[in-house]
Short mmCIF file of C-alpha atoms in Angstrom, two decimals:
data_model
loop_
_atom_site.label_atom_id
_atom_site.label_comp_id
_atom_site.label_asym_id
_atom_site.label_seq_id
_atom_site.Cartn_x
_atom_site.Cartn_y
_atom_site.Cartn_z
CA MET L 102 0.00 0.00 0.00
CA ALA L 103 1.38 3.40 -1.00
CA ALA L 104 2.39 5.79 1.77
CA LYS L 105 -0.16 8.35 0.57
CA THR L 106 -2.97 5.80 0.79
CA ARG L 107 -1.90 4.72 4.29
CA THR L 108 -1.84 8.33 5.45
CA ALA L 109 -5.28 8.98 3.99
CA LEU L 110 -6.68 5.91 5.78
CA ILE L 111 -5.20 7.12 9.07
CA VAL L 112 -6.92 10.48 8.56
CA ALA L 113 -10.19 8.64 7.86
CA LEU L 114 -9.90 6.53 11.02
CA ALA L 115 -9.07 9.59 13.14
CA THR L 116 -12.05 11.48 11.70
CA PHE L 117 -14.38 8.56 12.32
CA ALA L 118 -13.19 8.08 15.91
CA LEU L 119 -13.48 11.77 16.80
CA ALA L 120 -16.85 12.31 15.13
CA LEU L 121 -18.39 9.18 16.62
CA ALA L 122 -17.07 9.87 20.13
CA ILE L 123 -18.61 13.36 20.08
CA ARG L 124 -21.96 12.14 18.73
CA LEU L 125 -22.27 9.36 21.28
CA LEU L 126 -21.99 11.83 24.16
CA GLY L 127 -25.67 12.67 24.13
CA VAL L 128 -27.65 10.03 22.22
CA ASP L 129 -29.50 9.05 25.42
CA LEU L 130 -30.09 12.51 26.88
CA ARG L 131 -33.27 13.54 25.06
CA GLU L 132 -36.85 12.40 24.95
CA PRO L 133 -38.18 11.26 21.54
CA TRP L 134 -39.71 13.98 19.38
CA LEU L 135 -42.41 13.72 16.72
CA ASP L 136 -40.28 12.57 13.76
CA GLU L 137 -38.48 10.03 15.96
CA VAL L 138 -41.86 8.65 17.02
CA TYR L 139 -42.60 8.15 13.31
CA SER L 140 -39.33 6.20 13.07
CA GLN L 141 -40.29 4.07 16.07
CA PHE L 142 -43.68 3.36 14.53
CA ALA L 143 -42.18 2.34 11.18
CA VAL L 144 -39.56 0.04 12.71
CA SER L 145 -42.21 -1.54 14.97
CA ARG L 146 -44.28 -2.72 12.01
CA GLU L 147 -43.91 -5.92 10.02
CA TRP L 148 -41.79 -5.69 6.85
CA TYR L 149 -44.65 -5.05 4.43
CA GLY L 150 -46.28 -2.55 6.76
CA LEU L 151 -42.99 -0.70 7.18
CA ALA L 152 -42.49 -0.34 3.43
CA GLU L 153 -46.13 0.56 2.78
CA ASP L 154 -46.21 3.19 5.51
CA ARG L 155 -43.02 4.94 4.43
CA ILE L 156 -43.63 4.87 0.67
CA SER L 157 -47.23 6.05 1.08
CA ARG L 158 -45.84 9.11 2.89
CA GLY L 159 -43.27 9.80 0.20
CA HIS L 160 -40.37 8.52 2.27
CA SER L 161 -37.87 5.84 1.43
CA PRO L 162 -38.08 2.79 3.72
CA LEU L 163 -34.31 2.19 3.50
CA TYR L 164 -33.22 3.64 6.85
CA TYR L 165 -36.07 2.01 8.76
CA ALA L 166 -35.51 -1.34 7.04
CA LEU L 167 -31.83 -1.19 8.02
CA MET L 168 -32.78 -0.57 11.64
CA LYS L 169 -35.09 -3.56 11.54
CA ALA L 170 -32.46 -5.70 9.79
CA PHE L 171 -29.93 -4.78 12.49
CA GLY L 172 -32.35 -6.16 15.08
CA ILE L 173 -33.22 -2.76 16.56
CA SER L 174 -36.78 -2.61 17.91
CA GLY L 175 -39.10 0.37 17.81
CA ALA L 176 -38.69 0.62 21.58
CA ASP L 177 -34.97 1.32 21.31
CA VAL L 178 -34.68 4.90 20.07
CA VAL L 179 -31.17 5.19 21.56
CA SER L 180 -29.88 2.36 19.37
CA MET L 181 -31.40 4.03 16.31
CA ARG L 182 -29.65 7.27 17.24
CA THR L 183 -26.40 5.40 17.75
CA ALA L 184 -26.69 3.81 14.31
CA SER L 185 -27.36 7.23 12.76
CA SER L 186 -24.29 8.61 14.53
CA ILE L 187 -22.15 5.77 13.18
CA PHE L 188 -23.44 6.41 9.65
CA ASP L 189 -22.69 10.13 9.92
CA ALA L 190 -19.16 9.55 11.27
CA LEU L 191 -18.46 7.05 8.46
CA GLY L 192 -19.56 9.57 5.83
CA ALA L 193 -17.17 12.13 7.30
CA ALA L 194 -14.39 9.51 7.31
CA PHE L 195 -14.86 8.70 3.61
CA LEU L 196 -14.72 12.38 2.69
CA ALA L 197 -11.70 13.07 4.93
CA CYS L 198 -9.89 10.18 3.26
CA ALA L 199 -10.62 11.52 -0.24
CA LEU L 200 -9.52 15.03 0.71
CA ALA L 201 -6.28 13.74 2.21
CA MET L 202 -5.68 11.61 -0.89
CA TYR L 203 -6.54 14.06 -3.68
CA VAL L 204 -6.18 17.52 -2.10
CA GLY L 205 -3.75 17.32 0.81
CA LEU L 206 -3.14 15.88 4.26
CA SER L 207 -3.85 19.17 6.06
CA THR L 208 -7.14 19.55 4.21
CA GLY L 209 -8.27 16.10 5.33
CA LEU L 210 -7.30 16.80 8.95
CA PHE L 211 -8.95 20.22 9.08
CA PHE L 212 -12.10 18.81 7.53
CA GLY L 213 -12.21 15.96 10.04
CA PHE L 214 -12.00 18.42 12.92
CA LEU L 215 -14.55 20.91 11.56
CA TYR L 216 -17.19 18.38 10.63
CA ALA L 217 -16.72 16.28 13.77
CA TRP L 218 -17.51 19.35 15.91
CA SER L 219 -20.14 20.92 13.62
CA PRO L 220 -23.16 21.57 15.90
CA VAL L 221 -25.88 21.10 13.30
CA ALA L 222 -24.23 17.91 12.01
CA ILE L 223 -24.09 16.56 15.57
CA HIS L 224 -27.72 17.48 16.20
CA TRP L 225 -29.08 15.54 13.25
CA ALA L 226 -26.65 12.64 13.58
CA GLN L 227 -28.04 12.15 17.09
CA ASN L 228 -31.57 11.73 15.71
CA ALA L 229 -33.34 8.47 14.96
CA ARG L 230 -33.91 9.70 11.43
CA PRO L 231 -32.29 9.04 8.00
CA TYR L 232 -29.95 12.07 8.03
CA GLY L 233 -26.88 10.23 9.30
CA LEU L 234 -27.40 7.60 6.58
CA LEU L 235 -27.80 10.36 4.00
CA ILE L 236 -24.43 11.85 5.02
CA LEU L 237 -22.79 8.42 4.78
CA PHE L 238 -23.87 8.00 1.17
CA VAL L 239 -23.28 11.65 0.21
CA GLY L 240 -19.80 11.34 1.73
CA ILE L 241 -19.11 8.23 -0.35
CA GLY L 242 -20.48 9.79 -3.55
CA LEU L 243 -18.64 13.06 -3.01
CA SER L 244 -15.42 11.12 -2.39
CA GLY L 245 -15.84 9.50 -5.79
CA ALA L 246 -16.61 12.86 -7.39
CA ILE L 247 -13.42 14.35 -5.90
CA GLY L 248 -11.42 11.49 -7.37
CA LEU L 249 -13.02 11.95 -10.77
CA MET L 250 -12.55 15.72 -10.73
CA SER L 251 -8.90 15.21 -9.89
CA THR L 252 -8.44 13.75 -13.38
CA LEU L 253 -9.38 17.08 -14.95
CA GLY L 254 -6.76 18.09 -17.50
CA ARG L 255 -5.26 14.61 -17.72
CA GLU L 256 -5.25 13.04 -21.17
CA GLY L 257 -5.02 9.39 -22.11
CA LYS L 258 -6.00 6.41 -20.01
CA VAL L 259 -6.63 7.36 -16.38
CA ALA L 260 -7.42 4.97 -13.54
CA THR L 261 -10.93 5.94 -12.44
CA ARG L 262 -12.50 2.60 -11.52
CA ARG L 263 -12.50 3.19 -7.74
CA PRO L 264 -13.80 6.80 -7.89
CA GLN L 265 -16.50 5.75 -10.36
CA ARG L 266 -17.65 2.97 -8.05
CA LEU L 267 -17.73 5.29 -5.04
CA PHE L 268 -19.62 7.88 -7.07
CA ALA L 269 -22.16 5.34 -8.33
CA VAL L 270 -22.75 3.58 -5.02
CA GLY L 271 -22.78 6.77 -2.94
CA PHE L 272 -25.18 8.86 -4.98
CA SER L 273 -27.38 5.92 -5.95
CA MET L 274 -27.91 5.03 -2.28
CA ALA L 275 -28.23 8.68 -1.26
CA SER L 276 -31.09 9.05 -3.74
CA LEU L 277 -32.71 5.93 -2.27
CA THR L 278 -32.40 7.31 1.28
CA ILE L 279 -34.17 10.66 1.12
CA THR L 280 -35.12 13.34 -1.43
CA ALA L 281 -32.14 15.47 -0.39
CA GLY L 282 -29.89 12.70 -1.75
CA PHE L 283 -31.47 13.11 -5.19
CA PHE L 284 -30.90 16.87 -5.06
CA ALA L 285 -27.29 16.33 -3.98
CA PHE L 286 -26.68 14.05 -6.95
CA LEU L 287 -28.44 16.43 -9.35
CA ALA L 288 -26.35 19.42 -8.26
CA THR L 289 -23.06 17.51 -8.42
CA ALA L 290 -23.87 15.84 -11.73
CA VAL L 291 -25.18 18.80 -13.73
CA LEU L 292 -22.85 21.72 -12.93
CA PRO L 293 -19.77 20.26 -14.70
CA PHE L 294 -21.73 20.66 -17.94
CA ALA L 295 -22.08 24.40 -17.26
CA LEU L 296 -18.51 25.26 -16.22
CA PRO L 297 -16.26 26.02 -19.23
CA ARG L 298 -13.22 24.52 -17.50
CA THR L 299 -14.83 21.09 -17.23
CA ARG L 300 -17.01 21.23 -20.32
CA GLN L 301 -14.07 21.97 -22.63
CA ASP L 302 -12.06 18.99 -21.36
CA LYS L 303 -13.44 16.28 -23.67
CA ALA L 304 -11.50 13.45 -22.07
CA PHE L 305 -12.82 14.38 -18.65
CA MET L 306 -16.40 14.83 -19.87
CA LYS L 307 -16.28 11.36 -21.38
CA ARG L 308 -15.27 9.94 -18.00
CA TRP L 309 -17.89 12.06 -16.21
CA LYS L 310 -20.75 10.97 -18.49
CA ARG L 311 -19.77 7.35 -18.01
CA ALA L 312 -19.84 7.81 -14.22
CA LEU L 313 -23.35 9.32 -14.35
CA ARG L 314 -25.10 6.34 -15.95
CA VAL L 315 -25.89 4.13 -12.98
CA PRO L 316 -26.59 6.78 -10.31
CA GLY L 317 -28.56 8.80 -12.85
CA VAL L 318 -30.97 5.95 -13.55
CA VAL L 319 -31.31 5.06 -9.86
CA ALA L 320 -31.85 8.69 -8.82
CA VAL L 321 -34.60 9.29 -11.37
CA LEU L 322 -36.39 6.05 -10.48
CA ALA L 323 -36.14 6.79 -6.75
CA TYR L 324 -37.46 10.30 -7.13
CA PHE L 325 -40.44 9.50 -9.33
CA SER L 326 -41.42 6.39 -7.40
CA MET L 327 -41.42 8.00 -3.94
CA SER L 328 -40.68 11.69 -3.47
CA GLY L 329 -42.15 13.20 -6.63
CA PRO L 330 -45.74 11.91 -6.31
CA HIS L 331 -45.81 12.78 -2.60
CA ILE L 332 -44.65 16.36 -3.23
CA ALA L 333 -47.25 16.76 -5.99
CA ARG L 334 -50.04 15.58 -3.66
CA GLN L 335 -48.93 17.84 -0.80
CA VAL L 336 -48.03 21.01 -2.66
CA ASP L 337 -51.20 22.79 -1.44
CA GLY L 338 -51.02 21.30 2.04
CA TYR L 339 -47.96 20.52 4.12
CA TRP L 340 -45.46 21.81 1.58
CA ALA L 341 -47.26 25.14 1.29
CA GLU L 342 -46.79 25.92 4.99
CA LYS L 343 -43.77 28.18 5.46
CA TYR L 344 -41.84 27.25 8.61
CA ASN L 345 -39.05 29.65 7.65
CA PRO L 346 -40.18 31.88 4.78
CA LEU L 347 -37.75 32.86 2.04
CA GLY L 348 -36.28 36.32 2.59
CA LEU L 349 -33.36 37.98 4.32
CA GLU L 350 -34.71 37.08 7.75
CA GLY L 351 -35.39 33.49 6.74
CA LEU L 352 -31.93 33.06 5.22
CA GLY L 353 -30.38 34.67 8.29
CA ASN L 354 -32.25 32.25 10.56
CA LEU L 355 -31.12 29.32 8.43
CA TRP L 356 -27.46 30.40 8.52
CA SER L 357 -27.54 30.97 12.29
CA ILE L 358 -28.86 27.45 12.86
CA MET L 359 -26.41 25.88 10.41
CA LEU L 360 -23.48 27.67 12.03
CA ALA L 361 -24.21 27.16 15.73
CA ASP L 362 -27.51 25.24 16.02
CA GLY L 363 -28.58 27.80 18.63
CA THR L 364 -26.27 26.20 21.21
CA LEU L 365 -23.43 28.56 22.00
CA PRO L 366 -25.45 31.79 21.46
CA THR L 367 -28.16 30.54 23.83
CA LEU L 368 -25.63 29.62 26.50
CA LEU L 369 -23.78 32.94 26.22
CA THR L 370 -27.04 34.84 26.51
CA ARG L 371 -28.00 32.86 29.61
CA VAL L 372 -24.72 33.66 31.36
CA GLY L 373 -25.28 37.38 30.86
CA LEU L 374 -23.63 38.38 27.59
CA SER L 375 -25.52 41.02 25.65
CA GLN L 376 -27.28 40.22 22.40
CA SER L 377 -24.99 42.61 20.54
CA LEU L 378 -21.87 40.86 21.83
CA VAL L 379 -23.23 37.43 20.93
CA GLY L 380 -24.18 38.78 17.50
CA SER L 381 -20.64 40.08 17.04
CA LEU L 382 -19.24 36.65 17.89
CA LEU L 383 -21.48 34.98 15.31
CA PHE L 384 -20.51 37.59 12.74
CA ALA L 385 -16.81 36.98 13.38
CA ALA L 386 -17.23 33.20 13.06
CA THR L 387 -19.24 33.71 9.86
CA ALA L 388 -16.59 36.00 8.40
CA LEU L 389 -13.78 33.55 9.15
CA LEU L 390 -15.70 30.57 7.77
CA ILE L 391 -16.63 32.38 4.56
CA LEU L 392 -13.06 33.64 4.19
CA PHE L 393 -11.73 30.08 4.31
CA VAL L 394 -14.45 28.82 1.94
CA VAL L 395 -13.44 31.48 -0.60
CA ALA L 396 -9.80 30.45 -0.17
CA GLY L 397 -10.85 26.83 -0.73
CA LEU L 398 -12.66 27.80 -3.93
CA ALA L 399 -9.53 29.63 -5.09
CA ALA L 400 -7.46 26.53 -4.37
CA SER L 401 -9.58 24.57 -6.87
CA ARG L 402 -7.51 26.20 -9.63
CA TYR L 403 -4.63 23.85 -8.79
CA ARG L 404 -6.61 21.18 -6.88
CA PRO L 405 -9.46 20.35 -9.30
CA GLY L 406 -10.85 17.74 -6.90
CA LEU L 407 -12.24 20.67 -4.88
CA LEU L 408 -14.62 21.44 -7.74
CA ALA L 409 -16.78 18.51 -6.60
CA PRO L 410 -17.74 19.99 -3.19
CA ALA L 411 -18.00 23.41 -4.88
CA PHE L 412 -20.57 22.03 -7.33
CA LEU L 413 -22.52 20.28 -4.57
CA MET L 414 -22.52 23.29 -2.25
CA THR L 415 -23.42 25.84 -4.93
CA GLY L 416 -25.89 23.85 -7.01
CA TYR L 417 -27.78 22.30 -4.11
CA THR L 418 -28.09 25.60 -2.22
CA ILE L 419 -29.38 27.48 -5.26
CA LEU L 420 -31.82 24.68 -6.04
CA LEU L 421 -33.32 24.55 -2.55
CA ILE L 422 -33.50 28.32 -2.20
CA CYS L 423 -35.45 28.44 -5.45
CA VAL L 424 -37.73 25.63 -4.30
CA SER L 425 -38.28 27.38 -0.96
CA ALA L 426 -40.11 30.17 -2.79
CA TRP L 427 -43.23 28.00 -2.65
CA THR L 428 -42.44 25.21 -0.18
CA SER L 429 -41.26 24.79 3.42
CA VAL L 430 -37.77 23.44 2.76
CA LEU L 431 -35.74 26.37 4.15
CA VAL L 432 -34.87 24.37 7.28
CA ALA L 433 -31.48 23.20 8.50
CA ARG L 434 -31.77 19.43 8.09
CA TYR L 435 -32.44 19.73 4.35
CA PHE L 436 -29.16 21.63 3.90
CA LEU L 437 -26.87 18.99 5.41
CA PRO L 438 -25.40 17.85 2.03
CA PRO L 439 -24.11 21.31 1.02
CA TRP L 440 -22.99 21.87 4.61
CA ILE L 441 -20.55 18.96 4.55
CA ALA L 442 -19.31 20.23 1.16
CA LEU L 443 -18.81 23.70 2.66
CA HIS L 444 -16.69 22.16 5.42
CA ALA L 445 -14.50 20.49 2.79
CA LEU L 446 -13.90 23.83 1.04
CA ALA L 447 -13.27 25.64 4.34
CA ALA L 448 -10.75 22.96 5.30
CA ALA L 449 -8.94 23.44 1.98
CA GLY L 450 -8.87 27.18 2.61
CA MET L 451 -7.44 26.68 6.11
CA ALA L 452 -4.77 24.36 4.72
CA ALA L 453 -3.85 26.86 2.01
CA ALA L 454 -3.65 29.70 4.54
CA ARG L 455 -1.47 27.64 6.89
CA ALA L 456 0.89 26.79 4.04
CA HIS L 457 1.36 30.44 3.11
CA SER L 458 1.68 32.05 6.52
CA ARG L 459 2.22 30.94 10.10
CA TRP L 460 0.16 33.95 11.18
CA SER L 461 -2.91 32.25 9.71
CA TRP L 462 -3.31 30.38 13.02
CA PHE L 463 -4.65 33.62 14.49
CA ALA L 464 -7.66 33.08 12.21
CA ILE L 465 -7.71 29.26 12.20
CA ALA L 466 -7.50 28.71 15.97
CA PRO L 467 -10.48 30.94 16.93
CA LEU L 468 -12.70 29.25 14.35
CA MET L 469 -11.69 25.80 15.58
CA LEU L 470 -12.38 26.88 19.17
CA PHE L 471 -15.81 28.19 18.13
CA PHE L 472 -16.68 24.87 16.48
CA ALA L 473 -15.36 22.77 19.37
CA THR L 474 -17.26 24.76 21.99
CA SER L 475 -20.52 24.88 20.02
CA GLY L 476 -20.22 21.22 19.07
CA TYR L 477 -19.66 20.05 22.63
CA ILE L 478 -22.69 21.99 23.86
CA ALA L 479 -24.81 20.62 20.99
CA ALA L 480 -23.72 17.06 21.73
CA THR L 481 -24.44 17.16 25.44
CA ARG L 482 -27.46 19.41 25.93
CA PRO L 483 -30.51 17.42 27.12
CA ASP L 484 -33.18 19.88 26.02
CA ALA L 485 -32.99 19.76 22.23
CA PRO L 486 -35.47 18.83 20.99
CA GLY L 487 -37.45 19.20 24.19
CA ASP L 488 -41.09 18.62 23.21
CA LYS L 489 -42.26 15.96 25.66
CA THR L 490 -45.76 15.86 24.15
CA PHE L 491 -44.85 12.73 22.23
CA VAL L 492 -43.27 10.81 25.09
CA PRO L 493 -46.52 8.93 25.94
CA ILE L 494 -46.91 7.94 22.28
CA ALA L 495 -43.36 6.65 22.17
CA ARG L 496 -43.99 4.59 25.31
CA VAL L 497 -47.13 3.04 23.81
CA ILE L 498 -45.14 1.98 20.74
CA ALA L 499 -42.37 0.65 22.95
CA LEU L 500 -44.77 -1.50 25.02
CA ALA L 501 -46.98 -2.75 22.20
CA PRO L 502 -46.22 -6.17 20.66
CA HIS L 503 -44.91 -5.69 17.13
CA GLU L 504 -47.75 -7.55 15.47
CA THR L 505 -50.36 -5.25 17.03
CA VAL L 506 -48.79 -2.01 15.83
CA ARG L 507 -50.68 -1.04 12.68
#
């Protein structure tokens, strides 16, 4: 095994260990909330009932079927959360490995740290919902896309079998997990056809089109068999209700939740810091993160693998913001795929800054401290989500024999 491959695998293992350890801190601290009760109900049903219930609601049964196949009962919400945390940590590990392999060791390490401590990633990984599984498959697919993008500008026969397999498996399974997986594939797949740099490289485009065949077919079939019909039926009902309406305030709310998940700002306010001071802290963290993302985008000029997370982040975000003009999708959990891509770009920017100046640590260290503090609070707080209305329902599901849950 080449030294570069061994190093990348070490980065992947370190990322997995750190991310999983943080996520396991609080999987048993919270009461079940409404969507987790839905998960308990689905897993408690017989196999046909599970599939029928999920598909009829426009949801893929994959996550719930995996829970059932693993022997997890509907009563055991903590085990479901643990499985989701493992999936999420594995997705981060795959992406850290690809970044270390195709972009640079420092990029892989910075990414592993940032994503492991990301508060919103921790929050949804600790849920008995499909989001951890989604990140696993998006991480695999994006790893393959990074490998394929790294061949940009290379003529002749190029070894792309492994990246193509990762790309196909990752995005195919992501599309079969949840609608966000389909959008993630769509954004990553389409934008190379619009960028002159990629479009004009005929050898690369031939490789890219070949890689799109399998996941493209799977994604379209998954969307039109589950998500599409459900969205069409609900467009005047559930999907028309605006939980976070599109606008400057709505986008600001979304960014605040993505950045800190409401954890650190809430704590600082409780201990007596003024709203203006807390706002200044969030602004500083935002400025640093965006600065490093821009630096990561600039680094794609000589590290073409970074174009893959750039496509995912940009295309997916634009797509969902457009869709949010008439639906209720401007909520944090739907933006997890571009968020992990943003972390990859920020990590590349941090690595580039560190390579050019030792003074860059004065910007890198505060951002890392912000993530670590916010992430720890997010992982260990017992009151999020704190709606105990559904606790009795969860207990009924937990006590009912499986065959009687209909």
